[in-house]
Short mmCIF file of C-alpha atoms and ligand atoms in Angstrom, two decimals:
data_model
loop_
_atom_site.label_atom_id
_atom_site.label_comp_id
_atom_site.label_asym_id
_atom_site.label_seq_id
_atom_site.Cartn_x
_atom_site.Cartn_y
_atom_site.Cartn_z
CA UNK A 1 -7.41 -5.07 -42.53
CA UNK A 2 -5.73 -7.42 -45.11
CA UNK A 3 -2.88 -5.90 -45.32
CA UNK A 4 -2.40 -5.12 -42.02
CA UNK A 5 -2.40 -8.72 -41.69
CA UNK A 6 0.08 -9.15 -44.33
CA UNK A 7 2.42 -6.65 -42.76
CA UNK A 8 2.26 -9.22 -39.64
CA UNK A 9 2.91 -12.14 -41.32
CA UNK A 10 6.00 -10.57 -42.85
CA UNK A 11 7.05 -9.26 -39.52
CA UNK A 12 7.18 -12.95 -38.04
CA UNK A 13 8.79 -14.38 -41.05
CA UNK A 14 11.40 -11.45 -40.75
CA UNK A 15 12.16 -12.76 -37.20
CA UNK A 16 13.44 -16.02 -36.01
CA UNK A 17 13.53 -16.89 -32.57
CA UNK A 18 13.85 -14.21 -29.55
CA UNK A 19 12.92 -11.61 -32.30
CA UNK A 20 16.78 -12.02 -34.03
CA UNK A 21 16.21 -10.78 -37.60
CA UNK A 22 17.52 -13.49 -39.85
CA UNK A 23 18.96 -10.99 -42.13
CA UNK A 24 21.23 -8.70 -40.24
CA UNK A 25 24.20 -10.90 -41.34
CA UNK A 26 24.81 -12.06 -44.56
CA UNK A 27 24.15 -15.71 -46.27
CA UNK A 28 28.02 -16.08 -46.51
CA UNK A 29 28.78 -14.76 -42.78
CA UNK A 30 25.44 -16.75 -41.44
CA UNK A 31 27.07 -20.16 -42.94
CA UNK A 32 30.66 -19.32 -41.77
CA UNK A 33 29.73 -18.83 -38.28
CA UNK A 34 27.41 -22.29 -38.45
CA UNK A 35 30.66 -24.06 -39.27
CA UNK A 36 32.37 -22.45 -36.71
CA UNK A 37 29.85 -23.23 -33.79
CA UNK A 38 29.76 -26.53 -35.13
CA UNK A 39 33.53 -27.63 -35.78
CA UNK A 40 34.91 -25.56 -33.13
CA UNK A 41 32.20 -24.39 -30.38
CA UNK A 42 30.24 -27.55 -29.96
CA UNK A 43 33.36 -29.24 -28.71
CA UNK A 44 32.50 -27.26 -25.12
CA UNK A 45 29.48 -26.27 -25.86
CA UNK A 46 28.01 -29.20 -26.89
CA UNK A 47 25.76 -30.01 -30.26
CA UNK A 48 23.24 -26.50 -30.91
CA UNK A 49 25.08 -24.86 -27.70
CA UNK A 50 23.13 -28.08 -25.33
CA UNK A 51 25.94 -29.00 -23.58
CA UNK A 52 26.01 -31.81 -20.93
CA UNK A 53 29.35 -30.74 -18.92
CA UNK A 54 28.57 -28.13 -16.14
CA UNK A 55 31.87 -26.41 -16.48
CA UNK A 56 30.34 -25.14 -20.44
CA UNK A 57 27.39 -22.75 -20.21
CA UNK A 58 24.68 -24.08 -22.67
CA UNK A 59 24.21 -20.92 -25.58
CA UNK A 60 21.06 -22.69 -27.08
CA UNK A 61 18.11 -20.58 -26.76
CA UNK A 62 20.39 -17.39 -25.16
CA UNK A 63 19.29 -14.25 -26.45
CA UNK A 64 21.51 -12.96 -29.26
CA UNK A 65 22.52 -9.21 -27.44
CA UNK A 66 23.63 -10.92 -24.48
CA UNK A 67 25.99 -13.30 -26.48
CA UNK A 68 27.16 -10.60 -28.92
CA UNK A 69 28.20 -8.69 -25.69
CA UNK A 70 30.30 -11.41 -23.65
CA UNK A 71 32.16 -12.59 -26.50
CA UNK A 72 33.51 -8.65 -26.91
CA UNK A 73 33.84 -9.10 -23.39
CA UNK A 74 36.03 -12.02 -23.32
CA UNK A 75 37.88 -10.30 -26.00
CA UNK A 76 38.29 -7.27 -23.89
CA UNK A 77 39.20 -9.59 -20.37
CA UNK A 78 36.07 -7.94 -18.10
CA UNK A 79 35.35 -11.93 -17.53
CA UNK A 80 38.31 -12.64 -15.25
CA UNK A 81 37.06 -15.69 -13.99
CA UNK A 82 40.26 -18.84 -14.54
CA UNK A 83 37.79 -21.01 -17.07
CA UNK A 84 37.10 -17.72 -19.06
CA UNK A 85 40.56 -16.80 -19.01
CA UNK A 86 41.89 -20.11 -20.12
CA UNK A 87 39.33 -21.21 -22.52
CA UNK A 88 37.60 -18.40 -24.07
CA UNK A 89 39.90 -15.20 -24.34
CA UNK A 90 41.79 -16.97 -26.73
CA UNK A 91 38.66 -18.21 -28.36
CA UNK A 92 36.91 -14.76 -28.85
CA UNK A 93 40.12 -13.42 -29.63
CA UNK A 94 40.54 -14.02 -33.21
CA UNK A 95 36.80 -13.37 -34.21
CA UNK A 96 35.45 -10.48 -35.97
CA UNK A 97 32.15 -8.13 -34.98
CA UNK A 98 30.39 -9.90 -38.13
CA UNK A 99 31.23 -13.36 -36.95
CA UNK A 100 30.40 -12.85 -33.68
CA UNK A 101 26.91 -11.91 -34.82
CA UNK A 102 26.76 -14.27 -36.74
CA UNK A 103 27.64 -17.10 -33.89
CA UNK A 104 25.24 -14.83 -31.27
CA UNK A 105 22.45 -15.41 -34.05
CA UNK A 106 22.82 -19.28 -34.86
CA UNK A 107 23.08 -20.07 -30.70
CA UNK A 108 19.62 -17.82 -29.72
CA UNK A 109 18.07 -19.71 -33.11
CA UNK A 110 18.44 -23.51 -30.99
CA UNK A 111 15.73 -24.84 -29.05
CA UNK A 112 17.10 -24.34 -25.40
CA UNK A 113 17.64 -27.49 -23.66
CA UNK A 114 15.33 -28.73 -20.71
CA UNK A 115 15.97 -28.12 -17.27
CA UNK A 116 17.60 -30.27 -14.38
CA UNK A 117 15.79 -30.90 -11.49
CA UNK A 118 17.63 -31.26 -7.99
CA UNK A 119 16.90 -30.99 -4.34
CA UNK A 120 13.32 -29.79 -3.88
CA UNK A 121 13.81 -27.61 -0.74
CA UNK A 122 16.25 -25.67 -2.75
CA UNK A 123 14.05 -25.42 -5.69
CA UNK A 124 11.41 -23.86 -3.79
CA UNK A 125 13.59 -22.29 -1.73
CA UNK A 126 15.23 -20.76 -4.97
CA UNK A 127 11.92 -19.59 -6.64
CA UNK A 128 10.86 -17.42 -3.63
CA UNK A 129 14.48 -15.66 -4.11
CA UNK A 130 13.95 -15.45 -8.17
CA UNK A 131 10.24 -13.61 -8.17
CA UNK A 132 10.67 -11.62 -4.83
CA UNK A 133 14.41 -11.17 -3.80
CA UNK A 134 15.36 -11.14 0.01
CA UNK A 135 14.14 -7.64 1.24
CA UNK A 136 16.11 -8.18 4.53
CA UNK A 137 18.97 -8.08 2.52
CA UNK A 138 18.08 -5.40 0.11
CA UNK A 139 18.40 -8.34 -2.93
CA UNK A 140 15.87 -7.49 -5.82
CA UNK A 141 13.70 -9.63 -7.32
CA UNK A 142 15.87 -11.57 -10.11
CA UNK A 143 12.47 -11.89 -12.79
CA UNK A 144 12.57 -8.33 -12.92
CA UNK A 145 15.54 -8.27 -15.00
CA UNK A 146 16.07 -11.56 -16.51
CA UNK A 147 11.70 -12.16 -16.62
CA UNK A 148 8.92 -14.37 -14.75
CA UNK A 149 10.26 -17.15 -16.62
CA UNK A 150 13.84 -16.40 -16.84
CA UNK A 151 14.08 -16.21 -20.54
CA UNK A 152 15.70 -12.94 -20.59
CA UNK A 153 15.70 -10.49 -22.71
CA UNK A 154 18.34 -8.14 -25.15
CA UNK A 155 21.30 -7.57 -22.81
CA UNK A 156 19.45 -9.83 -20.02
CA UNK A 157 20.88 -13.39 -20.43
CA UNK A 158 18.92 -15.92 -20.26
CA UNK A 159 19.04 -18.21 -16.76
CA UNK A 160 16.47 -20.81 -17.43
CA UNK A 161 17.70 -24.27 -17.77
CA UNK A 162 21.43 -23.57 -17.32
CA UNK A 163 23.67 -25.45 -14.97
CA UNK A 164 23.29 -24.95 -11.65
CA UNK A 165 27.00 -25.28 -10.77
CA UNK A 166 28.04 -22.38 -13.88
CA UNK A 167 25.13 -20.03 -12.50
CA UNK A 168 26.38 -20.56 -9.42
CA UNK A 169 29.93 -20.08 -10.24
CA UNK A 170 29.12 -16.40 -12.01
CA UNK A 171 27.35 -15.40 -8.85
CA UNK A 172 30.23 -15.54 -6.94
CA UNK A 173 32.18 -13.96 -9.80
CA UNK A 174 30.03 -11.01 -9.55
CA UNK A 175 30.90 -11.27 -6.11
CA UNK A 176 33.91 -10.74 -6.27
CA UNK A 177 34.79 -8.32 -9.14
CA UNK A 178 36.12 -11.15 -11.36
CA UNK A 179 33.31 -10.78 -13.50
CA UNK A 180 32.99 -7.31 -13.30
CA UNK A 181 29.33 -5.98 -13.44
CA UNK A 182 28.46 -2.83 -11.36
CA UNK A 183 24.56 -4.00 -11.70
CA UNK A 184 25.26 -7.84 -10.48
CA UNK A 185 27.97 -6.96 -8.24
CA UNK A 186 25.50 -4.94 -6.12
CA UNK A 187 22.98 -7.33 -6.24
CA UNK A 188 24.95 -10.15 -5.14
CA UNK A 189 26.58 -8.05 -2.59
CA UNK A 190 24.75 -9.18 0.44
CA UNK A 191 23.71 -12.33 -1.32
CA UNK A 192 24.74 -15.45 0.67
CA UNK A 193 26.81 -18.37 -1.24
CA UNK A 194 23.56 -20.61 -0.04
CA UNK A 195 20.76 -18.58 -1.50
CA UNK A 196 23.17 -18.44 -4.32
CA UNK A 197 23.34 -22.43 -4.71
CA UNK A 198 19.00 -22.35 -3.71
CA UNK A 199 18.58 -19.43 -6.57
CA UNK A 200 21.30 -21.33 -9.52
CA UNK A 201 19.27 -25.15 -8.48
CA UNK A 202 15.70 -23.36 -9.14
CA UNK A 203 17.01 -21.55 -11.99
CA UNK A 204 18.63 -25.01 -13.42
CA UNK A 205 15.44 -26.82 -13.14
CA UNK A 206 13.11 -24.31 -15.61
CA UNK A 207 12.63 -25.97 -19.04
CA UNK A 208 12.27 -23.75 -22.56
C1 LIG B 301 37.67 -25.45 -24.98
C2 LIG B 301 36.31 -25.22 -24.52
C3 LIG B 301 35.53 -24.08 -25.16
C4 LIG B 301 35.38 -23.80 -26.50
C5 LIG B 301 35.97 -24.56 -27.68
C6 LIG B 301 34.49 -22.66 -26.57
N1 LIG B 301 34.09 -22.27 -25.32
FE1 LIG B 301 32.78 -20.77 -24.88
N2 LIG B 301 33.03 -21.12 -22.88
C7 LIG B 301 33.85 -22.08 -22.34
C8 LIG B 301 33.83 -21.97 -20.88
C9 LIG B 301 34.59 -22.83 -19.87
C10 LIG B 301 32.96 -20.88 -20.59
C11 LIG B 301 32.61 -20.35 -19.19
C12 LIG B 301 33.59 -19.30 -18.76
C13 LIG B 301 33.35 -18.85 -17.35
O1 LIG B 301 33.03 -19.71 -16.50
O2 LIG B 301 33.47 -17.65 -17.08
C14 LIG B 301 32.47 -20.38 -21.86
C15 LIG B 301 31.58 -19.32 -21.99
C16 LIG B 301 31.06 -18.88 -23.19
C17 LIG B 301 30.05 -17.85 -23.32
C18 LIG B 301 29.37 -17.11 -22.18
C19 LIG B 301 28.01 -17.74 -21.91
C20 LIG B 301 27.23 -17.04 -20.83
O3 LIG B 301 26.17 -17.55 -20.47
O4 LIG B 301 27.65 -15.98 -20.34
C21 LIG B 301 29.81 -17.68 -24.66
C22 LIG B 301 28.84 -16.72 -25.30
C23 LIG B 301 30.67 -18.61 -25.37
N3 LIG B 301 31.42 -19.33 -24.44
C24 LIG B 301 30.71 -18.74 -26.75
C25 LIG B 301 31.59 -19.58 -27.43
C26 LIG B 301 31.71 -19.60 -28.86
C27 LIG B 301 30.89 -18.78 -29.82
C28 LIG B 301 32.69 -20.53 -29.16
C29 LIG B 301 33.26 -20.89 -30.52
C30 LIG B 301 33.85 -19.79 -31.25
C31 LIG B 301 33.16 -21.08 -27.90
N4 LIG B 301 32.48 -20.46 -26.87
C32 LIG B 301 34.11 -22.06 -27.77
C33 LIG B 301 34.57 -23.04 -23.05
C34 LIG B 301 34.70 -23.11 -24.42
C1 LIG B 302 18.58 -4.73 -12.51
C2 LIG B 302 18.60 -5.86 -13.42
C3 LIG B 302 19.04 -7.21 -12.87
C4 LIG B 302 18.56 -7.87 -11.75
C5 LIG B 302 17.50 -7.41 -10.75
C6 LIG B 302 19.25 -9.14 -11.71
N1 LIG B 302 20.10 -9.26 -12.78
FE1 LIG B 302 21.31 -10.86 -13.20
N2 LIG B 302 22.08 -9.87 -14.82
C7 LIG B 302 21.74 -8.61 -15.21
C8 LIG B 302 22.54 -8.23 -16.35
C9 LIG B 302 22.48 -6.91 -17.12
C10 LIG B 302 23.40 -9.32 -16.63
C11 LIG B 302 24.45 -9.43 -17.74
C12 LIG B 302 25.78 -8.97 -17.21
C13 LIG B 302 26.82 -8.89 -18.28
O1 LIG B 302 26.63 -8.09 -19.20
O2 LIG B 302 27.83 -9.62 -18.20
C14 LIG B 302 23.08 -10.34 -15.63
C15 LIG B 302 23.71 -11.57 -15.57
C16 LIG B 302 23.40 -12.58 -14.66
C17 LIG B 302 24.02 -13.90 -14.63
C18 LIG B 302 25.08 -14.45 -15.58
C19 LIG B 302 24.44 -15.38 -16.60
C20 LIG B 302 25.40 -16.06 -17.52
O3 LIG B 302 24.92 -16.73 -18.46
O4 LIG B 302 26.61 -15.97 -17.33
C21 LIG B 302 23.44 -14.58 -13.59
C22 LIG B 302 23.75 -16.00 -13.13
C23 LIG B 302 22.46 -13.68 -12.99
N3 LIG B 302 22.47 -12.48 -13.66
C24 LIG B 302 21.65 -14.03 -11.91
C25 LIG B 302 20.78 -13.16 -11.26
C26 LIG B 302 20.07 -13.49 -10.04
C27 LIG B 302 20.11 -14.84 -9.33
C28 LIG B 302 19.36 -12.36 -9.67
C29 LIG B 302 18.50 -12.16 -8.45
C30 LIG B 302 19.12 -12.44 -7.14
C31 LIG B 302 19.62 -11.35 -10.70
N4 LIG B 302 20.49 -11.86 -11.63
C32 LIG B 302 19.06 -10.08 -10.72
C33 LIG B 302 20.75 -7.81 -14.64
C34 LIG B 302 20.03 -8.10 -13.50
#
């Protein structure tokens, strides 16, 4: 029993927040990418990946897969949208896997930043979309994927307390191919841009 306990204490020490293991970079790589997020990302992103600005998606809190993936896809131009294109192709672009780890580990370490609360019809409005989709429209339930809470998890990003107007934004990228997704393309298929705005102002209001 002891040292079954032991083995569990070891296991949470081994992993930081969203179950990132603190040592699957190395000391030197985990302090390069620390400077980078804080010299070069937080400038957009904002101090710990909270940013204020709409137009930057916060990273703090994010789950470390999901970031690890969309900066290879910004290096690989599947995120067409105009503000990925202009700001972070050339961004991703020089950075190696190890960095990008590194980065992907130091933004799912920060506390995520607390939610924004907006028009309350919409909110509620929004919530009914997130736990049980729109079966007239064949939309799925969003917490299936991204979780009751919308903390995400691995390769699921995520939503909780992110601006409404950059959720809002992807939606329509998935849309439209510009952001190209086969999974979020069909589910925002028959999604209207309204339930889009009601689902992106619920999502914006959920705290860590
Ligand atoms: C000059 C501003 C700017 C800088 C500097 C910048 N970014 Fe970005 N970043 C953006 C914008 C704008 C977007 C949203 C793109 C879109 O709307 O498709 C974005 C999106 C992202 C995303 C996707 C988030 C999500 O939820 O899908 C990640 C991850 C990211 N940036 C990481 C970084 C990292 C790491 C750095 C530093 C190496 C960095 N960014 C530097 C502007 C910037
Ligand atoms: C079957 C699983 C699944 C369901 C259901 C689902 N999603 Fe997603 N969603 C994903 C995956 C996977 C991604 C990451 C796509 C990528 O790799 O770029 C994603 C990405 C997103 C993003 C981009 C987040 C960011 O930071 O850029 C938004 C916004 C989003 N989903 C909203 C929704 C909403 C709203 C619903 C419900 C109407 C929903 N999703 C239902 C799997 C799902």
């Amino acid at each position: 029993m002891k040292s079954v306990l032991h083995s569990i204490v070891l296991l949470g020490a081994a992993l930081g927040a969203n179950g990132v293991r603190a040592d699957d970079v190395s000391a030197e790589i985990r302090s390069a990418a620390r400077t980078v997020a804080v010299t070069t990302c937080a400038t957009c992103h904002g101090p710990q990946g909270r940013s204020i600005t709409p137009k930057f998606p916060r990273l703090a809190g994010q789950n470390a897969d999901y970031i690890t993936a969309q900066m290879k896809n910004f290096k690989s131009h599947t995120r067409g949208d105009a503000d990925a294109l202009a700001y972070m192709w050339g961004m991703a672009a020089p950075l190696d896997d190890d960095l990008i780890v590194g980065l992907a580990q130091y933004y799912s370490a920060q506390r995520p930043a607390p939610g924004t609360m907006s028009d309350s019809g919409a909110m509620a409005r929004g919530r009914d979309i997130y736990a049980q989709g729109v079966a007239t429209d064949g939309v799925p339930a969003c917490s299936t994927c991204h979780g009751p809470s919308g903390a995400g998890i691995g390769a699921y990003p995520r939503l909780a307390g992110q601006s409404s107007q950059y959720l809002l934004k992807q939606l329509r990228a998935f849309h439209t191919n510009l952001r190209d997704v086969a999974v979020m393309h069909g589910i925002t298929t028959s999604l209207s841009v309204d339930k889009m705005r009601d689902v992106a102002d619920y999502l914006a209001s959920l705290g860590p």
